[in-house]
Coordinates of C-alpha atoms in Angstrom, one line a residue:
M787 CA -9.6 27.2 -6.7
D788 CA -11.3 30.4 -7.5
R789 CA -10.1 32.9 -10.1
R790 CA -8.0 34.8 -7.5
E791 CA -6.2 31.6 -6.5
I792 CA -5.7 30.6 -10.1
A793 CA -4.1 34.0 -10.7
A794 CA -1.8 33.5 -7.7
L795 CA -0.8 30.0 -9.0
L796 CA -0.1 31.3 -12.5
A797 CA 2.0 34.1 -11.0
Y798 CA 4.0 31.5 -9.0
I799 CA 4.5 29.4 -12.2
G800 CA 5.6 32.5 -14.0
R801 CA 8.5 32.9 -11.5
L802 CA 9.5 29.3 -12.1
D803 CA 9.1 29.4 -15.9
P804 CA 9.0 32.9 -17.6
R805 CA 7.8 31.1 -20.8
S806 CA 4.3 30.7 -19.2
I807 CA 3.9 34.5 -18.7
R808 CA 1.3 36.1 -21.0
T809 CA 2.1 39.8 -21.7
D810 CA -0.9 40.4 -23.9
Q811 CA -4.0 41.2 -21.8
G812 CA -6.3 39.1 -23.9
E813 CA -4.0 36.1 -23.8
A814 CA -3.6 36.4 -20.0
R815 CA -7.4 36.6 -19.6
D816 CA -7.9 33.5 -21.8
Q817 CA -5.2 31.6 -19.9
L818 CA -6.8 32.5 -16.6
A819 CA -10.3 31.4 -17.9
Q820 CA -8.8 28.1 -19.2
W821 CA -7.0 27.2 -16.0
H822 CA -10.1 28.1 -13.9
E823 CA -12.3 25.9 -16.0
L824 CA -10.0 22.9 -15.5
L825 CA -8.9 23.4 -11.9
S826 CA -12.0 24.8 -10.3
D827 CA -12.5 21.6 -8.3
V828 CA -8.8 21.4 -7.3
P829 CA -7.9 23.2 -4.1
M830 CA -4.9 25.5 -3.8
A831 CA -3.8 23.8 -0.6
T832 CA -5.3 21.5 2.1
P833 CA -4.4 21.2 5.8
H834 CA -3.0 17.7 5.2
G835 CA -0.2 17.7 2.6
W836 CA -1.6 19.0 -0.7
D837 CA -0.3 22.2 -2.3
A838 CA -0.8 23.0 -6.0
R839 CA 2.4 25.1 -5.9
V840 CA 4.3 22.0 -4.8
A841 CA 2.8 20.1 -7.7
A842 CA 4.0 22.8 -10.1
R843 CA 7.5 22.8 -8.6
Q844 CA 7.7 19.0 -8.8
H845 CA 6.7 19.2 -12.5
Y846 CA 9.6 21.6 -13.4
R847 CA 12.0 19.5 -11.3
A848 CA 11.3 16.5 -13.5
S849 CA 10.3 17.9 -16.9
P850 CA 11.7 20.6 -19.2
Y851 CA 8.3 21.3 -20.8
Q852 CA 5.8 24.0 -19.9
I853 CA 3.3 23.0 -17.3
Q854 CA -0.3 22.3 -18.3
P855 CA -3.5 22.1 -16.1
A856 CA -3.3 18.3 -16.4
D857 CA 0.1 18.4 -14.7
V858 CA -1.7 19.7 -11.6
V859 CA -4.8 17.6 -11.9
R860 CA -2.9 14.3 -12.1
P861 CA -1.0 14.8 -8.7
W862 CA -4.3 15.9 -7.1
E863 CA -6.1 12.7 -8.3
S864 CA -3.2 10.6 -7.0
Y865 CA -3.3 12.4 -3.7
R866 CA -7.0 11.6 -3.4
R867 CA -6.6 8.0 -4.3
D868 CA -3.7 7.5 -1.9
R869 CA -5.7 9.0 1.0
L870 CA -8.8 6.9 0.3
A871 CA -6.6 3.8 0.1
L872 CA -5.4 4.5 3.6
H873 CA -8.9 5.2 5.0
W874 CA -10.7 2.7 7.1
D875 CA -14.4 3.6 7.5
P876 CA -15.0 4.1 11.2
T877 CA -18.4 3.1 12.6
P878 CA -20.8 6.1 12.1
S879 CA -22.3 7.7 15.2
A880 CA -25.7 7.9 13.5
D881 CA -28.5 5.5 14.3
P882 CA -28.0 2.3 12.3
D883 CA -31.7 2.1 11.7
D884 CA -31.6 5.5 9.9
Q885 CA -30.0 4.3 6.7
A886 CA -29.9 7.8 5.1
A887 CA -28.1 9.3 8.1
W888 CA -25.7 6.3 8.3
T889 CA -24.8 6.5 4.6
A890 CA -24.5 10.3 4.7
E891 CA -22.0 10.2 7.5
L892 CA -19.9 7.5 5.8
V893 CA -19.9 9.5 2.5
G894 CA -19.2 12.7 4.3
A895 CA -16.2 11.2 6.1
R896 CA -14.8 9.9 2.8
H897 CA -15.2 13.2 1.0
A898 CA -13.4 15.0 3.9
V899 CA -10.5 12.5 3.7
A900 CA -10.3 12.7 -0.1
A901 CA -10.4 16.5 -0.1
G902 CA -7.6 16.7 2.5
I903 CA -9.8 18.3 5.1
A904 CA -9.6 15.3 7.5
Q905 CA -6.9 12.7 8.1
P906 CA -7.6 9.0 7.1
A907 CA -9.0 6.8 9.9
Y908 CA -6.6 3.8 10.1
A909 CA -7.7 0.3 11.0
P910 CA -6.9 -0.7 14.5
A911 CA -3.9 -3.0 14.5
I912 CA -3.8 -6.3 16.3
T913 CA -0.8 -6.3 18.6
S914 CA 1.0 -9.2 20.2
S915 CA 0.8 -7.7 23.7
Q916 CA -1.2 -9.7 26.2
E917 CA -1.8 -6.8 28.5
G918 CA -5.4 -5.8 28.9
I919 CA -6.7 -8.7 26.8
N920 CA -10.2 -9.8 27.5
P921 CA -10.0 -12.9 29.8
R922 CA -12.7 -14.7 27.8
L923 CA -10.7 -14.0 24.6
Q924 CA -7.5 -15.2 26.2
A925 CA -9.1 -18.4 27.3
R926 CA -10.5 -19.0 23.8
L927 CA -7.1 -18.4 22.2
A928 CA -5.5 -20.8 24.7
Q929 CA -8.1 -23.4 23.8
I930 CA -7.7 -23.3 20.1
G931 CA -4.0 -22.3 20.0
S932 CA -4.4 -20.5 16.7
C933 CA -6.6 -18.1 14.8
I934 CA -7.6 -21.1 12.7
P935 CA -9.3 -23.9 14.7
P936 CA -7.7 -27.3 14.2
A937 CA -10.8 -28.7 12.5
A938 CA -10.7 -25.9 9.9
R939 CA -6.9 -26.3 9.4
A940 CA -7.4 -30.1 8.8
A941 CA -10.2 -29.3 6.3
L942 CA -8.0 -26.9 4.4
A943 CA -4.9 -29.2 4.3
P944 CA -5.8 -30.9 0.9
Y945 CA -6.1 -27.5 -0.7
R946 CA -2.8 -26.1 0.5
P947 CA -0.4 -29.1 0.6
A948 CA 2.8 -27.1 0.9
R949 CA 1.6 -25.3 4.0
A950 CA 0.2 -28.5 5.5
A951 CA 3.6 -30.2 5.0
R952 CA 5.3 -27.2 6.6
E953 CA 3.1 -27.2 9.6
A954 CA 3.5 -31.0 10.0
A955 CA 7.3 -30.7 9.9
V956 CA 7.4 -28.0 12.5
A957 CA 5.0 -29.9 14.7
Q958 CA 7.4 -32.9 14.6
G959 CA 10.4 -30.7 15.6
Q960 CA 11.9 -30.7 12.1
P961 CA 13.4 -27.6 10.6
D962 CA 11.1 -25.2 8.8
A963 CA 12.4 -25.4 5.2
L964 CA 10.3 -22.4 4.0
S965 CA 12.1 -20.1 6.4
V966 CA 15.1 -20.0 4.1
R967 CA 15.6 -19.2 0.4
C968 CA 15.8 -22.2 -1.9
E969 CA 19.1 -22.1 -3.9
W970 CA 17.7 -24.5 -6.5
C971 CA 14.4 -22.9 -7.6
L972 CA 15.1 -19.5 -6.0
A973 CA 11.9 -19.5 -4.1
Q974 CA 11.9 -16.7 -1.5
P975 CA 11.3 -17.4 2.3
G976 CA 7.7 -18.2 2.9
E977 CA 7.1 -19.3 -0.7
P978 CA 6.8 -23.0 -1.7
C979 CA 9.4 -24.6 -3.9
R980 CA 8.7 -24.7 -7.6
R981 CA 9.1 -27.4 -10.2
R982 CA 10.6 -26.3 -13.5
R983 CA 9.5 -27.9 -16.8
I984 CA 12.4 -27.6 -19.3
G985 CA 11.6 -27.5 -23.0
P986 CA 13.6 -29.0 -25.9
N987 CA 15.7 -25.9 -26.2
A988 CA 16.6 -25.8 -22.5
G989 CA 14.1 -23.1 -21.9
V990 CA 11.8 -23.0 -18.9
L991 CA 8.2 -23.8 -20.0
A992 CA 6.4 -23.5 -16.7
L993 CA 6.9 -23.3 -12.9
T994 CA 4.5 -25.2 -10.7
P995 CA 4.5 -25.2 -6.9
R996 CA 5.8 -28.3 -5.1
A997 CA 4.1 -29.9 -2.1
T998 CA 7.5 -30.6 -0.6
P999 CA 10.6 -28.5 -0.5
H1000 CA 13.8 -29.4 -2.4
P1001 CA 16.3 -31.5 -0.4
G1002 CA 18.9 -28.7 -0.5
R1003 CA 16.5 -26.3 1.1
L1004 CA 15.8 -28.8 3.9
D1005 CA 19.5 -29.2 4.4
L1006 CA 20.0 -25.4 4.6
A1007 CA 17.2 -25.0 7.0
A1008 CA 18.6 -27.8 9.2
A1009 CA 22.0 -26.2 9.2
Q1010 CA 20.7 -22.8 10.2
Q1011 CA 18.6 -24.4 12.9
A1012 CA 21.6 -26.2 14.3
Q1013 CA 23.6 -23.0 14.2
R1014 CA 21.0 -21.1 16.1
T1015 CA 20.8 -23.9 18.7
E1016 CA 24.6 -23.8 19.1
Q1017 CA 24.5 -20.1 19.6
V1018 CA 21.9 -20.4 22.3
Q1019 CA 23.7 -23.1 24.1
Q1020 CA 27.1 -21.5 24.1
P1021 CA 26.2 -18.7 26.6
A1022 CA 24.6 -21.2 28.9
L1023 CA 27.8 -23.4 28.9
A1024 CA 30.0 -20.4 29.5

């Protein structure tokens, strides 16, 4: 913000909080100089969601204290971080052999996103639709049946016994125990059951993952699977 924009922001803040108004000309000049020194790299507004006046208004909605320059800088830094966290660097159009131009385009795109001048570039999502899929890719997926080839899955099995046991059970037609919440150890769906070590004073000392789910969780998954099967069969019988 330049000095004119800082003066406009201070005038807006003065309407929200008369305590911030400086009636003495010297004090007003010092206040303007201080805010300009601290907010010179913060824009008044951007085309994509940032407005310093909104930050000032949010401050007074949540705090009874007079606003300080830091109360505008903090939301601006959060705004920049959030936008960069959403940004997925697109492939530059520059020649990859020209390292300087390639890097400059990447850096320029990030600066534009962080400054609110450009929208973040989102990573392309992988959809479940089979329409328009490359025939060679479709044949490859049909061949391996999973994004993890069987050989790699077998090699990983000793290092993730809970997942290996789950996949083996599902392959054999048994209910997927990890699809339900365990009422014994309170493990959420998708998480392995945990073994609790109880101390002398009945306090829990540690929680370690189990390779196999608790029996009660297996029973609950089997009951839900049977219920779903019954619901599917009823319309067919009707």
